[in-house]
Amino acid sequence: MGNGLDLEQDVAALTAQLVDVRSVSREEGELADLVEAALAALPHLRVDRDGHAVVARTGLGRAERVVLAGHLDTVPIADNLPSRLDADGVLWGCGTSDMKAGVAVQLKLAAGLPAPNRDLTFVFYDAEEIAAEFNGLKRLADRHPDWLAGDFAVLMEPTDGRVDGGCQGTLRVQVRTTGRRAHSARSWLGENAIHKAAPILARLAAYEPRRVEIDGLVYPEGLNAVLIEGGHAGNVIPDSCAVTVNYRFAPDQSEDEALERVRGVFDGFEVVLTDSAPGALPGLSQPAAAAFVEAIGTPPAAKEAWTDVARFSALGVPAVNYGPGDPTLAHTREEHVRTAAVREAERKLRQWLTA
Amino acid sequence: MGNGLDLEQDVAALTAQLVDVRSVSREEGELADLVEAALAALPHLRVDRDGHAVVARTGLGRAERVVLAGHLDTVPIADNLPSRLDADGVLWGCGTSDMKAGVAVQLKLAAGLPAPNRDLTFVFYDAEEIAAEFNGLKRLADRHPDWLAGDFAVLMEPTDGRVDGGCQGTLRVQVRTTGRRAHSARSWLGENAIHKAAPILARLAAYEPRRVEIDGLVYPEGLNAVLIEGGHAGNVIPDSCAVTVNYRFAPDQSEDEALERVRGVFDGFEVVLTDSAPGALPGLSQPAAAAFVEAIGTPPAAKEAWTDVARFSALGVPAVNYGPGDPTLAHTREEHVRTAAVREAERKLRQWLTA
C-alpha cells in the first residue's frame, strides 16, 4: 500500500505502523487521513469524516449494533519514537498502550469482518488527551449523534485485557476563605485567610470515602485537595485562600447529588463548582454487555478513572472500557504493550462478533 | 539656587521640592546629586558619597555624636506626582510621608545648625523600599562603618511624631509536607501532602502570640502564614505542600532563639529558614536616648515593623524611629503629610540640638 496503512499485516505490526505516525493531540490530521483512506477502500463500510475524526459503519440490518471506539491522539512524545520491538515481543513507544494497540484491533476487525453477527460502527476520534472542549467524541456527540447510535459500545482504552464497567464521575470545587490584609508586622489588624482554611484541610484529612457496589463492581470514591493557593507576599497577612478539591464519585450519584455531598462536607465555607462530569453506570446487566463479558472470559471490574464511556452513557448507549494496553503505563516515557496481548484482544473480539 | 535645592526656604516648601524630584528605588541619582551639592556648599560639613548615598558630618569635637538618617527613595509613583498642597496645609504625593518630610527636616538642620550642642552626622541613603541586598544603609555599614559611628541615632521614618523605640525582628520559614503523587481517580495509591498540612494551619490558628514589655514598651508578636502552595494539576494527588510562615518577634529574642521557638511550634514537620533579620532593643535607658525622648515630649512606643534601626543596633548605636509622617499612609496612593507636623518635628529637633 505504499505509504498507506496495511490492514492485512499482523495486528502487532499494524500497531507499530500506527505508532510511527506521530499524532499528538490536535495534530492527528495525517493519521486520520491514513485511517480514512484505508477504510474507504473497503466496500462493506460507509465512511464519514468530521475534522480529525473518522467513523465507519456496516449496514447489514442486524438486530444489534455495536460501537468500537478509540482515539487517534497521544500525549506529547517523550523521546520514545520511533517504536521499538524487543526480543520479548514487547513494543515500546509513545501511544503503544494508550491506545494505538486498540486502534489497530479496531482496524483489523473493520477490514477482516465484512459480515459480522452484529452491525458494527468503528469510531476513530481526536483530542482525547487534552481539555474536554477539544474532545472529538464530544464533538461527534454534539454534531452527529446518529453516527454514534448503537446498543452497546466498547471504548478500547487500555485495561490490560479486562472489562472495566462504567466509570466514576468527577467534579472539582474551590473551597474558599477570605480575610483582611494587613502588614504582617501588625497582624492583629488583619484576618488571616490561610489560618481559616485549617478546618477545610482537617475535614479532608478525616474524610472516609465511600465504596459503592453496582452490578457486582466496587467503585471506591476519593475526595482530595489537588491544589491550594493563598497569600500575596512575605510581609502581608493574606486575605484569600482557595483549596481546589477533586471528588471522584461512584456512578450511583448524579453530578448534582455529588455536589450536594461536597457542599455538606464543607458546610460553612464558600464552595464554587469549577467543573464536573457525570459517571457512567456499568450497564453489565444489559444483554449485549453480558454477551461481551462472557466472550472476553475474565471477571469485569469497576473503572476508576473518568473516561469517554460517560459520553456514550449520556447518549443512552451502555459502554465499557476494554483494551490490550496497560493503563498504568499511559503517559509514561516507558510506555509499551505486549504484542501477545494485542493479538489476544483481536482474537477475542473477532470470536464475539462472529460466533 | 536655580535648579538646586533651596535649604533657606520653609521646611514644608523644601519637602514639596524634594517630592517633586522623582526618586523611585535605584533611581535616586538625581536627588542624591542635589543633596550632595547643597551640603557641599556648607563649610561646616564634611560630605562623603557612596553610590546614591550621601553622608555629611560636623567635626566640632563635641562629647556626643548623634546620627540623623533618612532614605531618599520612594515606592513606585502611583499617579500622585507632582505634589499638591491643599487649603488645609496638607501636602499630597508619593514620598511626602515616607519620607521626604523627614529628609527635609534633616536638610534644614544640616544647613541651619553650624554649631550644635552635639556633633551631627546626616545620612541620606538609597534603596530602602526594596530587597535588603540593595539597601544603602546596609552598604554603608559594610563599606564605611566609620561614617555611621555615633552615640545615638534617629531614623526619620514616619512615626506621626512619636518616638518608636527599637524594632521587632522578623524571620520567615517554610513548613513543608511531602506525600506521593497518584492519579486522583486512584487516590488510595497516593499520599496527599495538602491534607497533611492540616495540623500546620491548625497550630497557626490556635497560636497565642507573646506580648513582651522592654523599657516600658510593649512589643506584640505575630506568627502568621503568609503564603501557601501545593499541588500540580486538577487530577493529581499532590506530593508537596509548603506554608511560608512569618514570625515577627520581640527584640528580647535573638534570631536563633526566635527560630527555635518556631521549630517548637511545628514540631514533627520539616522547617526551613528562608530569611531572618534581628530586632533592635529600644535602648531608651541610654543617656542620649533619654534626652531625646524628653525633648520630643510625648510618650515613646514600641516599633512594630522591622526598620533600619536594627542596622544601627548591629553597629552598637542605639537607635529610635522618629518622623513627622503618618506610617499608615506609607505606600498608599493617598500618601500625604501635614505641613504643621513637619515644622513641629524641625522645631523639636532644633531645640534638642541647641538647648
PDB file of N, CA, C and O in Angstrom, chain A residues 172 183-188 192 194-195 198 201-202 204 220 223-238 246 248 304-305, chain B residues 172 183-188 192 194-195 198 201-202 204 220 222-238 246 248 304-305:
ATOM      1  N   ARG A 172     -14.879  19.146  40.390  1.00  0.00           N
ATOM      2  CA  ARG A 172     -13.928  19.973  41.135  1.00  0.00           C
ATOM      3  C   ARG A 172     -14.631  21.201  41.676  1.00  0.00           C
ATOM      4  O   ARG A 172     -15.459  21.804  40.986  1.00  0.00           O
ATOM      5  N   HIS A 183      -0.281  44.565  57.163  1.00  0.00           N
ATOM      6  CA  HIS A 183       1.156  44.307  57.216  1.00  0.00           C
ATOM      7  C   HIS A 183       1.378  43.234  58.273  1.00  0.00           C
ATOM      8  O   HIS A 183       0.770  43.276  59.344  1.00  0.00           O
ATOM      9  N   SER A 184       2.257  42.269  57.972  1.00  0.00           N
ATOM     10  CA  SER A 184       2.430  41.165  58.924  1.00  0.00           C
ATOM     11  C   SER A 184       3.114  41.613  60.213  1.00  0.00           C
ATOM     12  O   SER A 184       3.109  40.890  61.206  1.00  0.00           O
ATOM     13  N   ALA A 185       3.696  42.819  60.229  1.00  0.00           N
ATOM     14  CA  ALA A 185       4.250  43.352  61.480  1.00  0.00           C
ATOM     15  C   ALA A 185       3.133  43.826  62.416  1.00  0.00           C
ATOM     16  O   ALA A 185       3.367  44.030  63.601  1.00  0.00           O
ATOM     17  N   ARG A 186       1.943  44.017  61.852  1.00  0.00           N
ATOM     18  CA  ARG A 186       0.782  44.423  62.656  1.00  0.00           C
ATOM     19  C   ARG A 186      -0.361  43.474  62.342  1.00  0.00           C
ATOM     20  O   ARG A 186      -1.428  43.878  61.907  1.00  0.00           O
ATOM     21  N   SER A 187      -0.082  42.194  62.573  1.00  0.00           N
ATOM     22  CA  SER A 187      -1.009  41.155  62.111  1.00  0.00           C
ATOM     23  C   SER A 187      -2.366  41.238  62.790  1.00  0.00           C
ATOM     24  O   SER A 187      -3.359  40.782  62.245  1.00  0.00           O
ATOM     25  N   TRP A 188      -2.423  41.826  63.986  1.00  0.00           N
ATOM     26  CA  TRP A 188      -3.694  41.927  64.702  1.00  0.00           C
ATOM     27  C   TRP A 188      -4.667  42.857  63.987  1.00  0.00           C
ATOM     28  O   TRP A 188      -5.856  42.840  64.280  1.00  0.00           O
ATOM     29  N   ASN A 192      -6.399  36.386  59.011  1.00  0.00           N
ATOM     30  CA  ASN A 192      -5.595  35.504  58.169  1.00  0.00           C
ATOM     31  C   ASN A 192      -6.440  34.424  57.469  1.00  0.00           C
ATOM     32  O   ASN A 192      -6.916  33.473  58.098  1.00  0.00           O
ATOM     33  N   ILE A 194      -5.476  32.176  55.345  1.00  0.00           N
ATOM     34  CA  ILE A 194      -4.850  30.844  55.290  1.00  0.00           C
ATOM     35  C   ILE A 194      -5.129  30.092  56.598  1.00  0.00           C
ATOM     36  O   ILE A 194      -5.471  28.908  56.573  1.00  0.00           O
ATOM     37  N   HIS A 195      -5.029  30.772  57.724  1.00  0.00           N
ATOM     38  CA  HIS A 195      -5.346  30.113  59.002  1.00  0.00           C
ATOM     39  C   HIS A 195      -6.791  29.602  59.000  1.00  0.00           C
ATOM     40  O   HIS A 195      -7.081  28.529  59.520  1.00  0.00           O
ATOM     41  N   ALA A 198      -7.729  26.021  57.911  1.00  0.00           N
ATOM     42  CA  ALA A 198      -7.365  24.836  58.707  1.00  0.00           C
ATOM     43  C   ALA A 198      -8.485  23.787  58.747  1.00  0.00           C
ATOM     44  O   ALA A 198      -8.235  22.604  58.513  1.00  0.00           O
ATOM     45  N   LEU A 201      -8.806  21.618  55.486  1.00  0.00           N
ATOM     46  CA  LEU A 201      -7.833  20.523  55.356  1.00  0.00           C
ATOM     47  C   LEU A 201      -8.105  19.431  56.383  1.00  0.00           C
ATOM     48  O   LEU A 201      -7.955  18.235  56.088  1.00  0.00           O
ATOM     49  N   ALA A 202      -8.518  19.837  57.586  1.00  0.00           N
ATOM     50  CA  ALA A 202      -8.795  18.830  58.620  1.00  0.00           C
ATOM     51  C   ALA A 202      -9.963  17.937  58.193  1.00  0.00           C
ATOM     52  O   ALA A 202      -9.926  16.714  58.380  1.00  0.00           O
ATOM     53  N   LEU A 204     -10.895  17.253  55.124  1.00  0.00           N
ATOM     54  CA  LEU A 204     -10.411  16.387  54.042  1.00  0.00           C
ATOM     55  C   LEU A 204      -9.597  15.225  54.603  1.00  0.00           C
ATOM     56  O   LEU A 204      -9.761  14.071  54.182  1.00  0.00           O
ATOM     57  N   PRO A 220     -14.576   2.674  44.341  1.00  0.00           N
ATOM     58  CA  PRO A 220     -14.040   3.377  45.519  1.00  0.00           C
ATOM     59  C   PRO A 220     -13.914   4.872  45.222  1.00  0.00           C
ATOM     60  O   PRO A 220     -13.250   5.256  44.271  1.00  0.00           O
ATOM     61  N   LEU A 223     -11.980  11.908  47.807  1.00  0.00           N
ATOM     62  CA  LEU A 223     -12.211  13.348  47.979  1.00  0.00           C
ATOM     63  C   LEU A 223     -10.879  13.961  48.380  1.00  0.00           C
ATOM     64  O   LEU A 223     -10.380  13.700  49.480  1.00  0.00           O
ATOM     65  N   ASN A 224     -10.283  14.727  47.467  1.00  0.00           N
ATOM     66  CA  ASN A 224      -8.912  15.183  47.687  1.00  0.00           C
ATOM     67  C   ASN A 224      -8.674  16.627  47.305  1.00  0.00           C
ATOM     68  O   ASN A 224      -9.136  17.080  46.251  1.00  0.00           O
ATOM     69  N   ALA A 225      -7.919  17.309  48.152  1.00  0.00           N
ATOM     70  CA  ALA A 225      -7.330  18.582  47.745  1.00  0.00           C
ATOM     71  C   ALA A 225      -6.317  18.280  46.654  1.00  0.00           C
ATOM     72  O   ALA A 225      -5.488  17.385  46.804  1.00  0.00           O
ATOM     73  N   VAL A 226      -6.399  18.999  45.545  1.00  0.00           N
ATOM     74  CA  VAL A 226      -5.406  18.841  44.486  1.00  0.00           C
ATOM     75  C   VAL A 226      -4.548  20.089  44.318  1.00  0.00           C
ATOM     76  O   VAL A 226      -3.440  20.020  43.793  1.00  0.00           O
ATOM     77  N   LEU A 227      -5.064  21.219  44.762  1.00  0.00           N
ATOM     78  CA  LEU A 227      -4.293  22.464  44.710  1.00  0.00           C
ATOM     79  C   LEU A 227      -4.668  23.306  45.920  1.00  0.00           C
ATOM     80  O   LEU A 227      -5.816  23.265  46.371  1.00  0.00           O
ATOM     81  N   ILE A 228      -3.718  24.084  46.407  1.00  0.00           N
ATOM     82  CA  ILE A 228      -4.035  25.092  47.415  1.00  0.00           C
ATOM     83  C   ILE A 228      -3.212  26.324  47.099  1.00  0.00           C
ATOM     84  O   ILE A 228      -2.051  26.227  46.706  1.00  0.00           O
ATOM     85  N   GLU A 229      -3.852  27.462  47.221  1.00  0.00           N
ATOM     86  CA  GLU A 229      -3.187  28.735  46.933  1.00  0.00           C
ATOM     87  C   GLU A 229      -3.683  29.775  47.912  1.00  0.00           C
ATOM     88  O   GLU A 229      -4.895  29.889  48.148  1.00  0.00           O
ATOM     89  N   GLY A 230      -2.759  30.569  48.434  1.00  0.00           N
ATOM     90  CA  GLY A 230      -3.158  31.671  49.296  1.00  0.00           C
ATOM     91  C   GLY A 230      -1.969  32.551  49.551  1.00  0.00           C
ATOM     92  O   GLY A 230      -0.832  32.089  49.519  1.00  0.00           O
ATOM     93  N   GLY A 231      -2.232  33.844  49.787  1.00  0.00           N
ATOM     94  CA  GLY A 231      -1.164  34.764  50.148  1.00  0.00           C
ATOM     95  C   GLY A 231      -0.703  35.608  48.993  1.00  0.00           C
ATOM     96  O   GLY A 231      -0.972  35.308  47.823  1.00  0.00           O
ATOM     97  N   HIS A 232       0.013  36.677  49.342  1.00  0.00           N
ATOM     98  CA  HIS A 232       0.396  37.699  48.369  1.00  0.00           C
ATOM     99  C   HIS A 232       1.883  37.972  48.413  1.00  0.00           C
ATOM    100  O   HIS A 232       2.547  38.045  47.398  1.00  0.00           O
ATOM    101  N   ALA A 233       2.417  38.124  49.599  1.00  0.00           N
ATOM    102  CA  ALA A 233       3.819  38.497  49.755  1.00  0.00           C
ATOM    103  C   ALA A 233       4.239  38.083  51.148  1.00  0.00           C
ATOM    104  O   ALA A 233       3.405  37.794  52.010  1.00  0.00           O
ATOM    105  N   GLY A 234       5.563  38.074  51.341  1.00  0.00           N
ATOM    106  CA  GLY A 234       6.103  37.577  52.595  1.00  0.00           C
ATOM    107  C   GLY A 234       5.818  38.446  53.802  1.00  0.00           C
ATOM    108  O   GLY A 234       6.073  38.027  54.933  1.00  0.00           O
ATOM    109  N   ASN A 235       5.285  39.659  53.595  1.00  0.00           N
ATOM    110  CA  ASN A 235       5.024  40.544  54.732  1.00  0.00           C
ATOM    111  C   ASN A 235       3.578  41.021  54.785  1.00  0.00           C
ATOM    112  O   ASN A 235       3.294  42.077  55.334  1.00  0.00           O
ATOM    113  N   VAL A 236       2.678  40.239  54.189  1.00  0.00           N
ATOM    114  CA  VAL A 236       1.270  40.635  54.135  1.00  0.00           C
ATOM    115  C   VAL A 236       0.391  39.518  54.698  1.00  0.00           C
ATOM    116  O   VAL A 236       0.532  38.358  54.308  1.00  0.00           O
ATOM    117  N   ILE A 237      -0.499  39.877  55.612  1.00  0.00           N
ATOM    118  CA  ILE A 237      -1.490  38.903  56.091  1.00  0.00           C
ATOM    119  C   ILE A 237      -2.454  38.632  54.942  1.00  0.00           C
ATOM    120  O   ILE A 237      -3.041  39.562  54.392  1.00  0.00           O
ATOM    121  N   PRO A 238      -2.591  37.365  54.540  1.00  0.00           N
ATOM    122  CA  PRO A 238      -3.367  37.052  53.339  1.00  0.00           C
ATOM    123  C   PRO A 238      -4.866  37.216  53.549  1.00  0.00           C
ATOM    124  O   PRO A 238      -5.399  36.842  54.595  1.00  0.00           O
ATOM    125  N   ASN A 246     -10.983  17.788  44.367  1.00  0.00           N
ATOM    126  CA  ASN A 246     -11.484  16.903  43.313  1.00  0.00           C
ATOM    127  C   ASN A 246     -12.242  15.755  43.977  1.00  0.00           C
ATOM    128  O   ASN A 246     -11.689  15.047  44.814  1.00  0.00           O
ATOM    129  N   ARG A 248     -14.033  12.291  43.156  1.00  0.00           N
ATOM    130  CA  ARG A 248     -14.290  11.198  42.223  1.00  0.00           C
ATOM    131  C   ARG A 248     -15.403  10.383  42.834  1.00  0.00           C
ATOM    132  O   ARG A 248     -15.222   9.804  43.916  1.00  0.00           O
ATOM    133  N   GLU A 304     -12.105   3.073  37.425  1.00  0.00           N
ATOM    134  CA  GLU A 304     -11.908   4.123  38.413  1.00  0.00           C
ATOM    135  C   GLU A 304     -11.864   5.515  37.777  1.00  0.00           C
ATOM    136  O   GLU A 304     -12.578   6.417  38.184  1.00  0.00           O
ATOM    137  N   ALA A 305     -11.000   5.667  36.797  1.00  0.00           N
ATOM    138  CA  ALA A 305     -10.851   6.988  36.181  1.00  0.00           C
ATOM    139  C   ALA A 305     -12.053   7.311  35.303  1.00  0.00           C
ATOM    140  O   ALA A 305     -12.699   6.423  34.746  1.00  0.00           O
TER     141      ALA A 305
ATOM    142  N   ARG B 172      11.366  34.306  58.353  1.00  0.00           N
ATOM    143  CA  ARG B 172      10.422  33.506  57.565  1.00  0.00           C
ATOM    144  C   ARG B 172      10.946  32.085  57.440  1.00  0.00           C
ATOM    145  O   ARG B 172      12.151  31.874  57.250  1.00  0.00           O
ATOM    146  N   HIS B 183      -2.722   9.426  40.381  1.00  0.00           N
ATOM    147  CA  HIS B 183      -3.887   9.977  39.688  1.00  0.00           C
ATOM    148  C   HIS B 183      -5.004  10.107  40.720  1.00  0.00           C
ATOM    149  O   HIS B 183      -5.210   9.212  41.538  1.00  0.00           O
ATOM    150  N   SER B 184      -5.726  11.237  40.671  1.00  0.00           N
ATOM    151  CA  SER B 184      -6.749  11.457  41.708  1.00  0.00           C
ATOM    152  C   SER B 184      -7.920  10.482  41.576  1.00  0.00           C
ATOM    153  O   SER B 184      -8.728  10.350  42.492  1.00  0.00           O
ATOM    154  N   ALA B 185      -8.035   9.781  40.437  1.00  0.00           N
ATOM    155  CA  ALA B 185      -9.064   8.744  40.316  1.00  0.00           C
ATOM    156  C   ALA B 185      -8.686   7.493  41.109  1.00  0.00           C
ATOM    157  O   ALA B 185      -9.532   6.652  41.367  1.00  0.00           O
ATOM    158  N   ARG B 186      -7.423   7.375  41.470  1.00  0.00           N
ATOM    159  CA  ARG B 186      -6.948   6.241  42.276  1.00  0.00           C
ATOM    160  C   ARG B 186      -6.167   6.810  43.456  1.00  0.00           C
ATOM    161  O   ARG B 186      -4.996   6.511  43.660  1.00  0.00           O
ATOM    162  N   SER B 187      -6.870   7.648  44.229  1.00  0.00           N
ATOM    163  CA  SER B 187      -6.188   8.437  45.255  1.00  0.00           C
ATOM    164  C   SER B 187      -5.579   7.557  46.336  1.00  0.00           C
ATOM    165  O   SER B 187      -4.631   7.961  46.997  1.00  0.00           O
ATOM    166  N   TRP B 188      -6.120   6.339  46.519  1.00  0.00           N
ATOM    167  CA  TRP B 188      -5.591   5.452  47.560  1.00  0.00           C
ATOM    168  C   TRP B 188      -4.172   4.986  47.253  1.00  0.00           C
ATOM    169  O   TRP B 188      -3.496   4.492  48.139  1.00  0.00           O
ATOM    170  N   ASN B 192      -1.621  12.337  50.295  1.00  0.00           N
ATOM    171  CA  ASN B 192      -1.940  13.732  49.985  1.00  0.00           C
ATOM    172  C   ASN B 192      -1.187  14.707  50.890  1.00  0.00           C
ATOM    173  O   ASN B 192      -1.483  14.842  52.078  1.00  0.00           O
ATOM    174  N   ILE B 194      -1.198  17.954  50.809  1.00  0.00           N
ATOM    175  CA  ILE B 194      -2.003  19.103  51.266  1.00  0.00           C
ATOM    176  C   ILE B 194      -2.810  18.722  52.502  1.00  0.00           C
ATOM    177  O   ILE B 194      -2.889  19.485  53.467  1.00  0.00           O
ATOM    178  N   HIS B 195      -3.386  17.514  52.497  1.00  0.00           N
ATOM    179  CA  HIS B 195      -4.129  17.075  53.686  1.00  0.00           C
ATOM    180  C   HIS B 195      -3.207  17.052  54.913  1.00  0.00           C
ATOM    181  O   HIS B 195      -3.616  17.396  56.020  1.00  0.00           O
ATOM    182  N   ALA B 198      -2.833  20.039  57.326  1.00  0.00           N
ATOM    183  CA  ALA B 198      -3.923  20.462  58.222  1.00  0.00           C
ATOM    184  C   ALA B 198      -3.414  20.865  59.613  1.00  0.00           C
ATOM    185  O   ALA B 198      -3.777  21.925  60.125  1.00  0.00           O
ATOM    186  N   LEU B 201      -1.757  24.429  59.753  1.00  0.00           N
ATOM    187  CA  LEU B 201      -2.692  25.555  59.809  1.00  0.00           C
ATOM    188  C   LEU B 201      -3.435  25.594  61.141  1.00  0.00           C
ATOM    189  O   LEU B 201      -3.689  26.671  61.687  1.00  0.00           O
ATOM    190  N   ALA B 202      -3.745  24.414  61.680  1.00  0.00           N
ATOM    191  CA  ALA B 202      -4.454  24.383  62.963  1.00  0.00           C
ATOM    192  C   ALA B 202      -3.579  24.970  64.072  1.00  0.00           C
ATOM    193  O   ALA B 202      -4.068  25.722  64.925  1.00  0.00           O
ATOM    194  N   LEU B 204      -1.191  27.178  63.704  1.00  0.00           N
ATOM    195  CA  LEU B 204      -1.118  28.626  63.481  1.00  0.00           C
ATOM    196  C   LEU B 204      -2.379  29.315  63.986  1.00  0.00           C
ATOM    197  O   LEU B 204      -2.315  30.360  64.636  1.00  0.00           O
ATOM    198  N   PRO B 220       4.159  43.514  70.615  1.00  0.00           N
ATOM    199  CA  PRO B 220       3.237  42.396  70.370  1.00  0.00           C
ATOM    200  C   PRO B 220       3.742  41.565  69.190  1.00  0.00           C
ATOM    201  O   PRO B 220       3.945  42.099  68.107  1.00  0.00           O
ATOM    202  N   GLY B 222       3.765  38.275  66.346  1.00  0.00           N
ATOM    203  CA  GLY B 222       2.797  37.701  65.403  1.00  0.00           C
ATOM    204  C   GLY B 222       3.413  36.507  64.699  1.00  0.00           C
ATOM    205  O   GLY B 222       4.582  36.561  64.311  1.00  0.00           O
ATOM    206  N   LEU B 223       2.645  35.435  64.575  1.00  0.00           N
ATOM    207  CA  LEU B 223       3.110  34.240  63.864  1.00  0.00           C
ATOM    208  C   LEU B 223       2.045  33.916  62.820  1.00  0.00           C
ATOM    209  O   LEU B 223       0.929  33.524  63.178  1.00  0.00           O
ATOM    210  N   ASN B 224       2.386  34.120  61.552  1.00  0.00           N
ATOM    211  CA  ASN B 224       1.361  34.033  60.517  1.00  0.00           C
ATOM    212  C   ASN B 224       1.820  33.317  59.260  1.00  0.00           C
ATOM    213  O   ASN B 224       2.930  33.553  58.773  1.00  0.00           O
ATOM    214  N   ALA B 225       0.924  32.488  58.723  1.00  0.00           N
ATOM    215  CA  ALA B 225       1.096  32.008  57.349  1.00  0.00           C
ATOM    216  C   ALA B 225       0.934  33.213  56.432  1.00  0.00           C
ATOM    217  O   ALA B 225      -0.025  33.977  56.567  1.00  0.00           O
ATOM    218  N   VAL B 226       1.888  33.402  55.535  1.00  0.00           N
ATOM    219  CA  VAL B 226       1.763  34.484  54.554  1.00  0.00           C
ATOM    220  C   VAL B 226       1.570  33.949  53.136  1.00  0.00           C
ATOM    221  O   VAL B 226       1.057  34.649  52.267  1.00  0.00           O
ATOM    222  N   LEU B 227       1.989  32.708  52.919  1.00  0.00           N
ATOM    223  CA  LEU B 227       1.805  32.076  51.604  1.00  0.00           C
ATOM    224  C   LEU B 227       1.564  30.591  51.834  1.00  0.00           C
ATOM    225  O   LEU B 227       2.127  30.003  52.772  1.00  0.00           O
ATOM    226  N   ILE B 228       0.766  29.983  50.957  1.00  0.00           N
ATOM    227  CA  ILE B 228       0.657  28.523  50.956  1.00  0.00           C
ATOM    228  C   ILE B 228       0.585  28.071  49.512  1.00  0.00           C
ATOM    229  O   ILE B 228      -0.051  28.723  48.673  1.00  0.00           O
ATOM    230  N   GLU B 229       1.288  27.010  49.218  1.00  0.00           N
ATOM    231  CA  GLU B 229       1.337  26.484  47.856  1.00  0.00           C
ATOM    232  C   GLU B 229       1.381  24.977  47.919  1.00  0.00           C
ATOM    233  O   GLU B 229       2.176  24.421  48.686  1.00  0.00           O
ATOM    234  N   GLY B 230       0.589  24.334  47.085  1.00  0.00           N
ATOM    235  CA  GLY B 230       0.665  22.890  47.000  1.00  0.00           C
ATOM    236  C   GLY B 230      -0.118  22.415  45.800  1.00  0.00           C
ATOM    237  O   GLY B 230      -1.067  23.077  45.375  1.00  0.00           O
ATOM    238  N   GLY B 231       0.305  21.279  45.237  1.00  0.00           N
ATOM    239  CA  GLY B 231      -0.455  20.678  44.153  1.00  0.00           C
ATOM    240  C   GLY B 231       0.142  20.961  42.797  1.00  0.00           C
ATOM    241  O   GLY B 231       0.963  21.865  42.622  1.00  0.00           O
ATOM    242  N   HIS B 232      -0.289  20.152  41.818  1.00  0.00           N
ATOM    243  CA  HIS B 232       0.311  20.177  40.485  1.00  0.00           C
ATOM    244  C   HIS B 232      -0.740  20.366  39.414  1.00  0.00           C
ATOM    245  O   HIS B 232      -0.577  21.148  38.499  1.00  0.00           O
ATOM    246  N   ALA B 233      -1.831  19.630  39.512  1.00  0.00           N
ATOM    247  CA  ALA B 233      -2.854  19.660  38.477  1.00  0.00           C
ATOM    248  C   ALA B 233      -4.146  19.171  39.104  1.00  0.00           C
ATOM    249  O   ALA B 233      -4.149  18.594  40.193  1.00  0.00           O
ATOM    250  N   GLY B 234      -5.234  19.405  38.392  1.00  0.00           N
ATOM    251  CA  GLY B 234      -6.549  19.102  38.927  1.00  0.00           C
ATOM    252  C   GLY B 234      -6.846  17.626  39.096  1.00  0.00           C
ATOM    253  O   GLY B 234      -7.848  17.260  39.708  1.00  0.00           O
ATOM    254  N   ASN B 235      -5.984  16.757  38.565  1.00  0.00           N
ATOM    255  CA  ASN B 235      -6.252  15.319  38.651  1.00  0.00           C
ATOM    256  C   ASN B 235      -5.081  14.549  39.257  1.00  0.00           C
ATOM    257  O   ASN B 235      -4.931  13.362  38.993  1.00  0.00           O
ATOM    258  N   VAL B 236      -4.271  15.242  40.049  1.00  0.00           N
ATOM    259  CA  VAL B 236      -3.095  14.599  40.633  1.00  0.00           C
ATOM    260  C   VAL B 236      -3.101  14.792  42.154  1.00  0.00           C
ATOM    261  O   VAL B 236      -3.282  15.908  42.639  1.00  0.00           O
ATOM    262  N   ILE B 237      -2.906  13.690  42.879  1.00  0.00           N
ATOM    263  CA  ILE B 237      -2.738  13.793  44.331  1.00  0.00           C
ATOM    264  C   ILE B 237      -1.391  14.468  44.581  1.00  0.00           C
ATOM    265  O   ILE B 237      -0.361  13.996  44.094  1.00  0.00           O
ATOM    266  N   PRO B 238      -1.392  15.587  45.316  1.00  0.00           N
ATOM    267  CA  PRO B 238      -0.165  16.377  45.458  1.00  0.00           C
ATOM    268  C   PRO B 238       0.851  15.705  46.372  1.00  0.00           C
ATOM    269  O   PRO B 238       0.496  15.150  47.410  1.00  0.00           O
ATOM    270  N   ASN B 246       5.668  33.759  58.614  1.00  0.00           N
ATOM    271  CA  ASN B 246       6.440  34.929  59.031  1.00  0.00           C
ATOM    272  C   ASN B 246       6.267  35.116  60.536  1.00  0.00           C
ATOM    273  O   ASN B 246       5.158  35.215  61.027  1.00  0.00           O
ATOM    274  N   ARG B 248       7.143  37.603  63.530  1.00  0.00           N
ATOM    275  CA  ARG B 248       7.614  38.911  63.970  1.00  0.00           C
ATOM    276  C   ARG B 248       7.836  38.793  65.464  1.00  0.00           C
ATOM    277  O   ARG B 248       6.880  38.536  66.213  1.00  0.00           O
ATOM    278  N   GLU B 304       6.682  48.389  65.782  1.00  0.00           N
ATOM    279  CA  GLU B 304       6.210  47.056  65.414  1.00  0.00           C
ATOM    280  C   GLU B 304       6.968  46.515  64.206  1.00  0.00           C
ATOM    281  O   GLU B 304       7.516  45.424  64.250  1.00  0.00           O
ATOM    282  N   ALA B 305       6.977  47.285  63.141  1.00  0.00           N
ATOM    283  CA  ALA B 305       7.619  46.783  61.922  1.00  0.00           C
ATOM    284  C   ALA B 305       9.134  46.801  62.064  1.00  0.00           C
ATOM    285  O   ALA B 305       9.694  47.616  62.789  1.00  0.00           O
TER     286      ALA B 305
END
